[in-house]
Amino acid sequence: MTEKRHAGDGRGATLSGMGSTVLSLRVDGELLDRVRQHAARRGMSVQDYVVRTLVREDFDERFSAAVDETEKFYGVT
């Protein structure tokens, strides 16, 4: 997997559009076919589908970590 940054502010991809990053990776042909099918069912491009999936996964991880920290602070009820 390689990562290339475009000229600009160097902050990478953000949801607010303050820059972008290109991520190049190799994907097994069968996996890519499945991803294409998932994207097509949702009327999305493969790129949009993958980005949306990554954003959702990142949110889930951050939310889970916040819940864990809150439970540590307040104790589990």
PDB file of C-alpha atoms in Angstrom:
ATOM      1  CA  MET A   1       0.000   0.000   0.000  1.00  0.00           C
ATOM      2  CA  THR A   2       1.401   3.394  -0.909  1.00  0.00           C
ATOM      3  CA  GLU A   3       0.261   6.861   0.001  1.00  0.00           C
ATOM      4  CA  LYS A   4       0.871   9.957  -2.084  1.00  0.00           C
ATOM      5  CA  ARG A   5       0.117  13.482  -0.949  1.00  0.00           C
ATOM      6  CA  HIS A   6      -0.950  16.173  -3.354  1.00  0.00           C
ATOM      7  CA  ALA A   7       0.670  19.573  -3.215  1.00  0.00           C
ATOM      8  CA  GLY A   8      -1.202  21.823  -0.834  1.00  0.00           C
ATOM      9  CA  ASP A   9      -1.511  22.147   2.874  1.00  0.00           C
ATOM     10  CA  GLY A  10      -0.381  18.544   3.500  1.00  0.00           C
ATOM     11  CA  ARG A  11      -3.146  17.799   5.978  1.00  0.00           C
ATOM     12  CA  GLY A  12      -4.567  14.906   3.974  1.00  0.00           C
ATOM     13  CA  ALA A  13      -8.176  14.047   3.296  1.00  0.00           C
ATOM     14  CA  THR A  14     -10.817  15.569   5.502  1.00  0.00           C
ATOM     15  CA  LEU A  15     -14.581  15.549   5.470  1.00  0.00           C
ATOM     16  CA  SER A  16     -14.638  19.322   5.107  1.00  0.00           C
ATOM     17  CA  GLY A  17     -12.586  19.242   1.893  1.00  0.00           C
ATOM     18  CA  MET A  18      -9.491  21.009   3.216  1.00  0.00           C
ATOM     19  CA  GLY A  19      -7.171  18.840   1.157  1.00  0.00           C
ATOM     20  CA  SER A  20      -6.925  15.416  -0.318  1.00  0.00           C
ATOM     21  CA  THR A  21      -4.719  12.385  -0.264  1.00  0.00           C
ATOM     22  CA  VAL A  22      -4.352   9.652  -2.838  1.00  0.00           C
ATOM     23  CA  LEU A  23      -4.211   6.125  -1.470  1.00  0.00           C
ATOM     24  CA  SER A  24      -3.139   3.425  -3.893  1.00  0.00           C
ATOM     25  CA  LEU A  25      -3.531  -0.229  -2.981  1.00  0.00           C
ATOM     26  CA  ARG A  26      -3.650  -3.671  -4.537  1.00  0.00           C
ATOM     27  CA  VAL A  27      -6.882  -5.586  -4.131  1.00  0.00           C
ATOM     28  CA  ASP A  28      -7.635  -9.187  -5.014  1.00  0.00           C
ATOM     29  CA  GLY A  29      -9.826  -9.375  -8.127  1.00  0.00           C
ATOM     30  CA  GLU A  30     -12.627 -11.227  -6.341  1.00  0.00           C
ATOM     31  CA  LEU A  31     -12.698  -8.666  -3.530  1.00  0.00           C
ATOM     32  CA  LEU A  32     -12.809  -5.802  -6.017  1.00  0.00           C
ATOM     33  CA  ASP A  33     -15.726  -7.460  -7.816  1.00  0.00           C
ATOM     34  CA  ARG A  34     -17.626  -7.737  -4.526  1.00  0.00           C
ATOM     35  CA  VAL A  35     -16.871  -4.118  -3.649  1.00  0.00           C
ATOM     36  CA  ARG A  36     -18.079  -3.040  -7.098  1.00  0.00           C
ATOM     37  CA  GLN A  37     -21.316  -4.977  -6.549  1.00  0.00           C
ATOM     38  CA  HIS A  38     -21.881  -3.397  -3.118  1.00  0.00           C
ATOM     39  CA  ALA A  39     -21.209   0.069  -4.542  1.00  0.00           C
ATOM     40  CA  ALA A  40     -23.496  -0.508  -7.541  1.00  0.00           C
ATOM     41  CA  ARG A  41     -26.367  -1.624  -5.283  1.00  0.00           C
ATOM     42  CA  ARG A  42     -26.089   1.714  -3.520  1.00  0.00           C
ATOM     43  CA  GLY A  43     -25.656   3.722  -6.718  1.00  0.00           C
ATOM     44  CA  MET A  44     -22.165   4.756  -5.685  1.00  0.00           C
ATOM     45  CA  SER A  45     -18.740   4.699  -7.263  1.00  0.00           C
ATOM     46  CA  VAL A  46     -16.222   2.229  -5.837  1.00  0.00           C
ATOM     47  CA  GLN A  47     -14.205   5.170  -4.506  1.00  0.00           C
ATOM     48  CA  ASP A  48     -17.192   6.727  -2.727  1.00  0.00           C
ATOM     49  CA  TYR A  49     -18.240   3.357  -1.297  1.00  0.00           C
ATOM     50  CA  VAL A  50     -14.760   2.611   0.080  1.00  0.00           C
ATOM     51  CA  VAL A  51     -14.360   6.101   1.568  1.00  0.00           C
ATOM     52  CA  ARG A  52     -17.805   5.942   3.165  1.00  0.00           C
ATOM     53  CA  THR A  53     -17.004   2.526   4.632  1.00  0.00           C
ATOM     54  CA  LEU A  54     -13.696   3.768   6.063  1.00  0.00           C
ATOM     55  CA  VAL A  55     -15.326   6.863   7.574  1.00  0.00           C
ATOM     56  CA  ARG A  56     -18.048   4.730   9.175  1.00  0.00           C
ATOM     57  CA  GLU A  57     -15.457   2.303  10.617  1.00  0.00           C
ATOM     58  CA  ASP A  58     -13.379   5.196  11.972  1.00  0.00           C
ATOM     59  CA  PHE A  59     -16.463   6.719  13.621  1.00  0.00           C
ATOM     60  CA  ASP A  60     -17.391   3.363  15.181  1.00  0.00           C
ATOM     61  CA  GLU A  61     -13.904   2.991  16.674  1.00  0.00           C
ATOM     62  CA  ARG A  62     -13.838   6.543  18.034  1.00  0.00           C
ATOM     63  CA  PHE A  63     -17.347   6.196  19.484  1.00  0.00           C
ATOM     64  CA  SER A  64     -16.461   2.901  21.164  1.00  0.00           C
ATOM     65  CA  ALA A  65     -13.318   4.451  22.669  1.00  0.00           C
ATOM     66  CA  ALA A  66     -15.355   7.404  23.985  1.00  0.00           C
ATOM     67  CA  VAL A  67     -17.883   5.025  25.595  1.00  0.00           C
ATOM     68  CA  ASP A  68     -15.047   3.057  27.206  1.00  0.00           C
ATOM     69  CA  GLU A  69     -13.499   6.232  28.620  1.00  0.00           C
ATOM     70  CA  THR A  70     -16.857   7.423  29.946  1.00  0.00           C
ATOM     71  CA  GLU A  71     -17.480   4.082  31.627  1.00  0.00           C
ATOM     72  CA  LYS A  72     -14.022   4.213  33.222  1.00  0.00           C
ATOM     73  CA  PHE A  73     -14.696   7.723  34.519  1.00  0.00           C
ATOM     74  CA  TYR A  74     -18.243   7.187  35.795  1.00  0.00           C
ATOM     75  CA  GLY A  75     -18.191   3.443  36.310  1.00  0.00           C
ATOM     76  CA  VAL A  76     -20.504   1.021  34.551  1.00  0.00           C
ATOM     77  CA  THR A  77     -24.142   1.322  35.678  1.00  0.00           C
TER      78      THR A  77
END
